[in-house]
Structures are given as structure tokens and as C-alpha cells.
PDB file of C-alpha atoms in Angstrom:
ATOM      1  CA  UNK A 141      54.534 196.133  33.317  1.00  0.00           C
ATOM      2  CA  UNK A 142      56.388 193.303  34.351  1.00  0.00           C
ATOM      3  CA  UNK A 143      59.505 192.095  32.910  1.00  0.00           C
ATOM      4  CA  UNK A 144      59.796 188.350  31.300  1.00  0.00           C
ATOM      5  CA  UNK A 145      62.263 187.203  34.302  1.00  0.00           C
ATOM      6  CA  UNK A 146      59.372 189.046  36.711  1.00  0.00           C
ATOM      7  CA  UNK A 147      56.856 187.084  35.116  1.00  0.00           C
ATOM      8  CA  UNK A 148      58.500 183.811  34.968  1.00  0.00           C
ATOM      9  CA  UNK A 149      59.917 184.173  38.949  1.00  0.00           C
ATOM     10  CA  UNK A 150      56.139 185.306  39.760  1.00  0.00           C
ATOM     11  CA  UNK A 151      54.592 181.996  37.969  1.00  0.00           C
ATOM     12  CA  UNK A 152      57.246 179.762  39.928  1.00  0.00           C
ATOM     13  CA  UNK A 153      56.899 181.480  43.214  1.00  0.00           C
ATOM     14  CA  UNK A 154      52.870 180.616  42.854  1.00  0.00           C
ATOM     15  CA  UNK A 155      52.784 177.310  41.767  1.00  0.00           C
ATOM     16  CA  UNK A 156      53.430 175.734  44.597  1.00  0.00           C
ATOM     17  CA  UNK A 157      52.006 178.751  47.159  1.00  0.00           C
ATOM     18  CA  UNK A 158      54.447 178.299  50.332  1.00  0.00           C
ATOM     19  CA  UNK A 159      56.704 176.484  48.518  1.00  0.00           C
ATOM     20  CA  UNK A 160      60.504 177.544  49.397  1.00  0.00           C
ATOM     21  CA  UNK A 161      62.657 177.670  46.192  1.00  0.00           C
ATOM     22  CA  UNK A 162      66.328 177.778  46.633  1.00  0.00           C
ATOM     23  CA  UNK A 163      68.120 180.025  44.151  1.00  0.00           C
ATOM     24  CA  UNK A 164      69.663 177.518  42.101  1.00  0.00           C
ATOM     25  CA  UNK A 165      65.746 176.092  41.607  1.00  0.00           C
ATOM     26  CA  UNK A 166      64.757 179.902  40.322  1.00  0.00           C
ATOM     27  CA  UNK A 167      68.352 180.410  38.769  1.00  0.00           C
ATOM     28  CA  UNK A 168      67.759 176.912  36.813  1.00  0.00           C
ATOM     29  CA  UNK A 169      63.992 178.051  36.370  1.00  0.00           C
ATOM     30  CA  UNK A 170      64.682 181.439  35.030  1.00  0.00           C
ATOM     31  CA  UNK A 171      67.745 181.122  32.595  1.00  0.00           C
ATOM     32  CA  UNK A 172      67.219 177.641  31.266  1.00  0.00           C
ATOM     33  CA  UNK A 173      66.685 178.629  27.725  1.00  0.00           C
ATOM     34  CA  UNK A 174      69.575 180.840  28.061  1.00  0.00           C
ATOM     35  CA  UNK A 175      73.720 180.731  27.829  1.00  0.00           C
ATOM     36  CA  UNK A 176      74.162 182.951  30.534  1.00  0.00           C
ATOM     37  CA  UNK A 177      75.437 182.007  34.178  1.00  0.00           C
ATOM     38  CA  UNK A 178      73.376 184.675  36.250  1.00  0.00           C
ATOM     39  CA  UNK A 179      74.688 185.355  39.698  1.00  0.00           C
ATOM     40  CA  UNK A 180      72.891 185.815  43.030  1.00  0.00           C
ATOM     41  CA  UNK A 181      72.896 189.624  42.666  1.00  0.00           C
ATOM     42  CA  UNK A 182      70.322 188.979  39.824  1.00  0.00           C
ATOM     43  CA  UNK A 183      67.672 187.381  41.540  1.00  0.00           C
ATOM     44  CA  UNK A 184      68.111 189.974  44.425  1.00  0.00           C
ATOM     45  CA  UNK A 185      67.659 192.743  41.810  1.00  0.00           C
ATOM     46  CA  UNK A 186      64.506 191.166  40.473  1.00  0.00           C
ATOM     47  CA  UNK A 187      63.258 190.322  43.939  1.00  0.00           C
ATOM     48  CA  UNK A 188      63.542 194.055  44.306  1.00  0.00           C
ATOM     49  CA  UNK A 189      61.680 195.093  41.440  1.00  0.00           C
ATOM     50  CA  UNK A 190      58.452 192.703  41.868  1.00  0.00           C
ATOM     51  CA  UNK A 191      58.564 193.812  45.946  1.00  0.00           C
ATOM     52  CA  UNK A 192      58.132 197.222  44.235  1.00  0.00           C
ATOM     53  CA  UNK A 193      55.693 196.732  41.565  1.00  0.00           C
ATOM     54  CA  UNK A 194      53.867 194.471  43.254  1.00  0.00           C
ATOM     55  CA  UNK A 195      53.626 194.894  47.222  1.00  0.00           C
ATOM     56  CA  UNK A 196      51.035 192.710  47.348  1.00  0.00           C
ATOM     57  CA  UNK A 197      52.827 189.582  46.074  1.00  0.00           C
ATOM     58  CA  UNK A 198      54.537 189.343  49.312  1.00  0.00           C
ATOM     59  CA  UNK A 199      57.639 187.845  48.471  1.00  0.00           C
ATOM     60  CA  UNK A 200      59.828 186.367  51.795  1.00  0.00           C
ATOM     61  CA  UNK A 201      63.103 185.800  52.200  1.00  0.00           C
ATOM     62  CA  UNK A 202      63.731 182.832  54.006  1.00  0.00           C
ATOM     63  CA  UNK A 203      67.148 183.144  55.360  1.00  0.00           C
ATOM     64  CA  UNK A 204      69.870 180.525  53.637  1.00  0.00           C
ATOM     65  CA  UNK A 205      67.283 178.238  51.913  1.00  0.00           C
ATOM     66  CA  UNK A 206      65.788 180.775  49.335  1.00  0.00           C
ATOM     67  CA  UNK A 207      62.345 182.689  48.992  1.00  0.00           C
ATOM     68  CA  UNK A 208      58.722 181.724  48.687  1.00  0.00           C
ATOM     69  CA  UNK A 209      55.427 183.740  48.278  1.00  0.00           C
ATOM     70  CA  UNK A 210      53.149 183.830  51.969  1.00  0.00           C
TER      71      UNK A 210
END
């Protein structure tokens, strides 16, 4: 069971397959409807949680610019 910020970061991450997205993109993505400023550490913590739940995503890192799905 995925959570709604899993399932939104997931549908982002696969539009554009390859795609890098910067943190502010998936920060901007993620909490637009929302009054919260989210910090790094929560992207991190939900890039954790869909590595586990879902290995086969494979979610990279790509160092300074942000993450994208291979």
C-alpha cells in the first residue's frame, strides 16, 4: 500500500521515464495543494520507503541534480 506522496512521486518519476527531476520540481510537484514547506529530509524519507516497497521501481539518485526512474 502506497502512500498518496508515494503515489504522486511514483506518477512524476514515470512520466517522463529517464527524466531527472530536481527536488524543488518533486517538492513543487508533491506539496502544491498544500501550506506546508517540506524539507529535503522528506523526499529522502519517501525515496526510502518506495526503494523498499517497491525494488523494482529502481529509483536513482543522481548526485546534485535530483533523481529519476532507469
Amino acid at each position: 500500500v502506497l502512500t498518496k506522496k508515494e503515489f504522486l512521486l511514483i506518477d512524476l518519476l514515470s512520466n517522463s521515464y529517464g527524466k531527472t527531476y530536481t527536488i524543488e520540481e518533486i517538492i513543487v510537484s508533491l506539496w502544491k495543494d498544500d501550506d506546508v514547506c517540506p524539507d529535503v529530509k522528506n523526499i529522502k524519507n519517501i525515496i526510502s520507503r518506495l526503494r523498499k516497497k517497491v525494488p523494482e521501481l529502481n529509483i536513482k539518485n543522481i548526485h546534485g541534480l535530483g533523481y529519476k526512474i532507469e
